[in-house]
Amino acid sequence: MTRTAHFVFLSSATGRRVLLAGTALLAACSGAADGGGDGAPALAGNAPPAMDTATLSADAVQIAGFTTDTARTVPWRASVTVPGRLELDPNSLETIGSITEGRITHVTVRVGDRVAAGQALVMVHSHEIMDARSTLKASLARVTAMEAERDLAISAAERAQRLFDNKAMSRAELDRAVVNRRVAESNYTQAVAERDRATALVEHLAGTGPLPAGADEHDVIIRTPIAGVVTGREAQPGTVVLPGTPLLTVGSPDRLQLEMHLPEQQAVGIEVGATVRYALTDRPDQRYDAVVMRVAPTVDTLSRTVQVIARLSGRTAGRAETFVQADISGRGTTPALVIPDGALQTIDGDTVVFVAEQRGAGMHVRATPVRIGRRSSERVEVLVGLPEGAIVVVRGVAIAKAELLKRRSAGGE
């Protein structure tokens, strides 16, 4: 009697061919149960090869520029992706106010202008500078007079000493000459001090060097103490100001910080010292580093966000008021098996990674289904399907996927 077997090939979600043994319908006969009939099929050795692997040649590996990474267990770090804004560091800003009472006559700069240290920015017509210059002239004249009196008193004291030594002058006359010399020297010292004070006042009000164009001796010259960029201007010609009235704000363009506003729930786990990776909106392929230096202790009542300020690590290509996309990594929490986010691929609806094995100059890759958990901007947690220490393809993974699909297509799928 004969024995007939039905075999069906089904493709799983990942495309593996699985040989399923169907039902065996046996005709009743006395020798059928021992399985030794002449018509018994021997198909075990004819099963199709697994179609979830591919071996790439050395040339393919070189052209694709493969890079790999290792699945490793590390503390999971909370990660948030938010927009941010580069701004001038407030510690680098210098608010320049009026140093006198008067009327503004000239403003020589506008917002955005670069200025050098000591550059004249605002001119204020004031009687104070007139008084200061007058006092300086008077003090200079007094120094000249006191210097002459001092020299005369010194000469008289020296002559009195010679006469006293020759018994031609009394002790009282000598003492009187010495006292006159000391008084003259003291008067000269006082005159020099008054001159220096008047000079310092004029330098404070007008600065050193020649007067800028458009200014006269009656103008107080407001200068910037630092080099930088004008970020604010309140001064307007014709305005009457008092001492301390804000006129301009100057900041250093090289000292920037990153300001971000995190939703209240996403701010959990973000603390001072957290790392930040950010990219300019017009240069998304270039990333820069920063470190969180301040997390606001309160939540904004209107937006329900928390302000986070980060200090830039190194230089950046951005300018103040440039918008960026920032990834903030918080503190580490529970351990997790992680791989780079770029290693993930989707095949037939399944999430897979390509496990790599070096084969000389070539590479053998195997598509391995995985189940993932938490994700950040750069890392993903693997829950099932991948052992720790596995080598996975990151860069060039799309080429590995294309090679695998080509292999499957050639296999008749």
XYZ file of C-alpha atoms in Angstrom:
413
model
C 0.000 0.000 0.000
C 1.162 3.619 -0.461
C 1.582 6.472 2.077
C 0.963 10.061 0.977
C 2.388 13.144 2.844
C 1.418 16.801 2.280
C 4.128 19.547 2.887
C 3.400 23.262 2.925
C 6.006 26.147 2.872
C 4.890 29.230 4.777
C 6.787 32.498 5.223
C 6.982 33.957 8.708
C 6.843 37.729 9.433
C 10.622 37.877 9.028
C 10.511 35.865 5.827
C 12.125 32.619 7.086
C 11.129 29.501 5.226
C 9.824 26.909 7.626
C 9.109 23.396 6.534
C 5.774 22.322 8.068
C 4.870 18.724 8.022
C 1.197 18.399 7.155
C -1.042 15.506 7.808
C 0.026 12.035 6.711
C -2.809 10.064 5.312
C -1.972 6.413 5.478
C -3.772 3.717 3.605
C -4.421 0.724 5.750
C -2.043 -2.069 5.094
C -0.203 -4.549 7.118
C 3.289 -3.065 6.552
C 2.552 0.711 6.672
C 3.224 1.409 10.348
C 6.948 0.703 10.205
C 7.641 3.647 7.847
C 9.909 1.556 5.684
C 7.800 1.611 2.532
C 9.447 2.225 -0.806
C 7.464 5.461 -1.369
C 8.554 7.254 1.827
C 9.790 10.793 0.938
C 13.279 11.941 2.119
C 12.899 15.786 2.032
C 14.833 16.759 5.162
C 18.008 17.439 3.233
C 16.164 19.493 0.600
C 14.858 22.244 2.962
C 15.661 25.742 1.580
C 18.522 27.622 3.304
C 17.778 30.378 5.840
C 17.188 33.661 4.053
C 17.957 36.039 6.991
C 21.726 36.136 6.451
C 24.044 37.627 3.888
C 27.783 37.568 3.333
C 29.222 40.814 2.012
C 32.453 40.930 0.066
C 35.432 43.036 1.029
C 34.612 45.483 -1.778
C 31.025 45.868 -0.550
C 32.222 46.462 3.002
C 34.681 49.101 1.816
C 32.168 50.903 -0.397
C 29.453 50.898 2.267
C 31.810 52.272 4.921
C 30.342 50.016 7.616
C 30.688 50.974 11.257
C 29.616 48.775 14.126
C 28.821 49.115 17.799
C 28.430 46.757 20.720
C 25.247 46.056 22.627
C 26.096 46.985 26.189
C 24.327 47.306 29.530
C 24.538 50.829 30.936
C 22.383 52.971 33.250
C 19.553 54.335 31.160
C 19.786 58.106 30.812
C 16.643 60.173 30.461
C 16.747 62.062 27.176
C 14.710 64.996 25.935
C 14.738 66.665 22.524
C 13.645 70.305 22.614
C 14.216 73.490 20.631
C 16.630 75.993 22.132
C 18.106 79.421 21.566
C 21.672 80.671 21.743
C 21.930 83.901 23.696
C 24.632 86.121 25.072
C 25.881 85.139 28.504
C 24.372 87.697 30.932
C 27.687 87.755 32.797
C 29.335 89.114 29.650
C 26.833 91.970 29.239
C 27.836 95.461 30.306
C 25.067 98.011 30.823
C 26.548 101.443 30.204
C 24.817 104.298 32.004
C 25.214 108.046 32.104
C 27.942 109.340 34.408
C 26.625 112.890 34.528
C 23.550 115.049 34.250
C 22.968 116.678 30.904
C 21.502 116.421 27.407
C 22.510 113.777 24.870
C 23.985 115.385 21.752
C 25.317 112.373 19.795
C 24.921 108.572 19.754
C 27.596 107.040 17.527
C 26.485 103.376 17.392
C 23.462 101.229 16.671
C 22.359 97.789 17.850
C 24.548 95.137 16.257
C 27.621 97.337 15.839
C 30.941 95.966 17.024
C 32.825 98.264 19.377
C 36.347 98.329 20.778
C 37.230 98.928 24.408
C 37.405 102.675 25.072
C 35.380 103.630 21.996
C 33.137 106.711 22.336
C 29.461 105.740 22.192
C 27.443 108.691 23.544
C 28.144 112.399 24.033
C 26.320 114.365 26.742
C 26.438 118.152 26.969
C 26.996 118.918 30.658
C 28.157 121.782 32.873
C 30.027 119.269 34.991
C 32.709 118.789 32.348
C 33.022 122.568 32.013
C 33.615 122.890 35.747
C 36.044 119.980 35.695
C 38.133 121.487 32.897
C 38.162 124.863 34.661
C 39.298 123.240 37.885
C 42.021 121.387 36.007
C 43.387 124.615 34.509
C 43.386 126.288 37.924
C 45.128 123.343 39.521
C 47.795 123.304 36.846
C 48.490 127.011 37.494
C 48.645 126.428 41.238
C 51.128 123.584 40.779
C 53.385 125.913 38.788
C 53.207 128.614 41.518
C 53.760 126.178 44.352
C 56.673 124.588 42.535
C 58.358 128.028 42.261
C 57.737 128.799 45.944
C 59.103 125.391 46.929
C 62.278 125.877 44.904
C 62.769 129.363 46.417
C 62.230 128.052 49.954
C 64.699 125.234 49.402
C 67.312 127.672 48.112
C 66.727 130.025 51.073
C 67.052 127.180 53.566
C 70.320 126.012 52.037
C 71.749 129.570 52.130
C 70.655 129.988 55.759
C 72.442 126.768 56.652
C 75.694 128.014 55.088
C 75.437 131.361 56.909
C 74.747 129.612 60.207
C 77.757 127.364 59.693
C 79.907 130.500 59.163
C 78.543 132.139 62.337
C 76.793 134.790 60.202
C 73.181 133.861 61.089
C 71.402 133.009 64.270
C 69.756 129.702 65.078
C 66.290 131.327 65.062
C 66.742 132.626 61.523
C 67.904 129.174 60.351
C 64.903 127.475 61.949
C 62.582 129.979 60.284
C 64.099 129.213 56.855
C 63.737 125.447 57.426
C 60.065 125.838 58.390
C 59.389 127.941 55.292
C 60.892 125.210 53.141
C 58.682 122.553 54.720
C 55.556 124.688 54.243
C 56.449 125.333 50.599
C 57.008 121.601 49.987
C 53.680 120.790 51.650
C 51.862 123.384 49.550
C 53.413 121.957 46.407
C 52.353 118.412 47.354
C 48.785 119.624 47.953
C 48.718 121.425 44.599
C 49.890 118.254 42.812
C 47.142 116.245 44.506
C 44.501 118.752 43.403
C 45.862 118.643 39.870
C 45.769 114.849 39.797
C 42.197 114.821 41.101
C 41.078 117.339 38.484
C 42.874 115.392 35.757
C 41.204 112.142 36.829
C 37.788 113.814 36.820
C 38.286 115.128 33.302
C 39.509 111.704 32.132
C 36.485 110.119 33.796
C 34.117 112.473 32.009
C 35.855 112.691 28.637
C 38.251 109.765 28.541
C 41.794 109.859 27.238
C 42.922 110.734 23.744
C 41.511 113.237 21.254
C 37.850 114.153 21.240
C 35.737 112.187 18.720
C 34.274 113.922 15.678
C 31.325 116.141 16.540
C 32.283 116.592 20.205
C 33.512 119.731 21.945
C 35.014 120.518 25.332
C 31.557 120.851 26.863
C 30.602 117.223 26.070
C 30.935 114.322 28.455
C 32.110 111.287 26.430
C 30.540 107.958 27.409
C 32.882 105.114 26.393
C 32.562 101.335 26.540
C 34.852 99.573 29.033
C 34.792 96.305 27.050
C 34.940 95.197 23.441
C 31.899 93.449 22.010
C 28.633 94.024 20.205
C 25.952 96.594 21.011
C 22.912 94.556 22.059
C 20.674 97.344 23.351
C 20.299 101.087 22.861
C 18.146 103.330 25.024
C 19.999 106.586 24.357
C 18.417 109.064 21.931
C 19.837 112.470 20.930
C 18.101 115.347 22.703
C 17.138 113.303 25.755
C 17.994 114.726 29.168
C 19.633 112.142 31.411
C 20.666 111.831 35.032
C 23.619 109.924 36.492
C 22.922 106.199 36.195
C 20.388 106.453 33.356
C 20.894 103.337 31.106
C 22.186 104.294 27.684
C 23.573 101.187 25.919
C 24.253 97.503 26.500
C 27.397 95.827 25.154
C 28.118 92.108 25.257
C 30.848 89.742 24.096
C 29.672 87.772 21.012
C 32.011 84.906 21.874
C 30.403 84.200 25.255
C 27.149 82.432 24.532
C 24.855 80.147 26.476
C 22.016 77.851 25.439
C 18.523 78.504 26.782
C 15.850 75.795 26.620
C 12.353 75.411 28.030
C 11.358 71.839 28.934
C 7.790 70.690 29.513
C 7.224 70.075 33.194
C 7.012 66.281 32.828
C 10.137 66.019 30.654
C 12.249 68.007 33.089
C 12.267 65.095 35.555
C 15.817 63.704 35.772
C 17.459 66.714 34.142
C 19.931 68.210 36.591
C 22.984 70.447 36.655
C 25.835 68.678 34.881
C 23.620 66.889 32.348
C 25.083 66.697 28.848
C 23.560 68.471 25.872
C 24.101 67.838 22.173
C 22.696 70.464 19.865
C 22.658 71.349 16.176
C 21.847 74.599 14.414
C 18.564 74.495 12.537
C 20.314 75.378 9.284
C 23.175 72.898 9.912
C 21.549 69.746 11.302
C 24.537 67.558 10.397
C 26.960 69.439 12.680
C 26.535 68.856 16.395
C 28.062 70.690 19.329
C 28.332 70.017 23.064
C 27.111 71.882 26.135
C 26.636 71.204 29.852
C 23.603 72.140 31.925
C 24.613 74.747 34.497
C 21.194 75.863 35.758
C 17.745 74.310 36.073
C 15.071 76.762 37.175
C 13.648 75.806 40.589
C 10.142 76.860 39.554
C 7.737 76.096 36.695
C 6.520 78.915 34.477
C 2.879 79.454 35.408
C 1.768 80.233 31.852
C 3.680 77.762 29.678
C 4.168 75.069 32.362
C 7.796 74.728 31.315
C 11.099 74.704 33.196
C 13.937 76.915 32.029
C 17.258 75.134 31.520
C 20.508 77.001 30.828
C 23.564 75.215 29.417
C 27.144 76.414 29.083
C 28.732 75.744 25.691
C 31.720 73.404 25.560
C 34.135 74.919 23.061
C 33.244 77.174 20.182
C 30.106 77.077 18.086
C 29.230 78.214 14.582
C 26.044 79.866 15.843
C 25.457 83.471 16.809
C 23.352 85.032 19.507
C 19.597 84.553 18.953
C 20.205 81.503 16.716
C 17.693 78.664 17.136
C 18.935 75.112 17.676
C 17.611 71.596 18.232
C 18.991 70.215 21.484
C 19.152 66.706 22.984
C 19.519 66.664 26.777
C 20.669 63.496 28.535
C 19.762 63.307 32.212
C 21.218 61.230 35.000
C 21.582 57.458 34.698
C 18.832 55.322 36.237
C 18.081 51.580 35.888
C 20.479 49.418 33.816
C 19.412 48.722 30.240
C 20.836 46.894 27.227
C 21.284 49.631 24.632
C 22.399 49.980 21.020
C 22.621 53.034 18.734
C 19.271 54.148 17.365
C 20.712 54.051 13.834
C 21.140 50.274 14.017
C 17.383 49.629 13.833
C 15.718 48.545 10.585
C 12.239 47.328 9.665
C 11.658 44.259 7.477
C 8.157 42.982 6.756
C 6.832 44.951 9.726
C 9.357 43.518 12.185
C 12.054 45.545 13.940
C 15.449 43.964 13.314
C 19.113 44.672 13.827
C 21.963 43.273 11.772
C 24.386 41.271 13.864
C 27.813 41.360 12.224
C 30.609 38.822 12.160
C 33.926 39.552 10.509
C 34.848 37.119 7.749
C 38.348 38.115 6.743
C 38.029 41.397 4.851
C 34.359 40.685 4.309
C 31.450 40.568 6.722
C 28.672 38.132 7.509
C 25.452 39.792 8.718
C 22.309 38.262 10.168
C 18.964 40.017 10.526
C 17.862 39.466 14.120
C 14.344 40.419 15.261
C 14.302 42.443 18.500
C 11.760 43.984 20.805
C 12.674 47.493 21.918
C 11.703 49.585 24.918
C 12.693 53.130 25.748
C 14.223 55.350 23.096
C 16.301 58.501 23.222
C 17.689 60.667 20.477
C 20.753 58.429 20.059
C 20.147 55.158 21.933
C 17.443 52.547 22.130
C 16.779 49.928 24.796
C 16.636 46.281 23.633
C 14.280 44.138 25.694
C 14.349 40.823 23.809
C 16.307 39.293 20.962
C 19.901 40.457 21.414
C 22.593 39.270 23.833
C 24.978 41.642 25.542
C 28.200 42.048 23.605
C 26.633 41.450 20.204
C 28.184 43.458 17.370
C 25.577 45.354 15.358
C 25.897 47.312 12.125
C 25.223 51.053 12.503
C 26.517 52.931 9.510
C 25.759 51.210 6.215
C 22.932 49.149 7.695
C 20.669 50.124 4.778
C 23.137 48.498 2.367
C 23.128 45.329 4.453
C 19.338 45.327 4.351
C 19.330 45.769 0.561
C 21.745 42.865 0.150
C 19.548 40.664 2.302
C 16.403 41.556 0.355
C 18.210 40.847 -2.903
C 19.196 37.455 -1.577
C 15.602 36.716 -0.624
C 14.375 37.834 -4.022
C 16.838 35.511 -5.679
C 15.540 32.728 -3.470
C 12.100 33.047 -5.030
C 10.201 35.234 -2.614
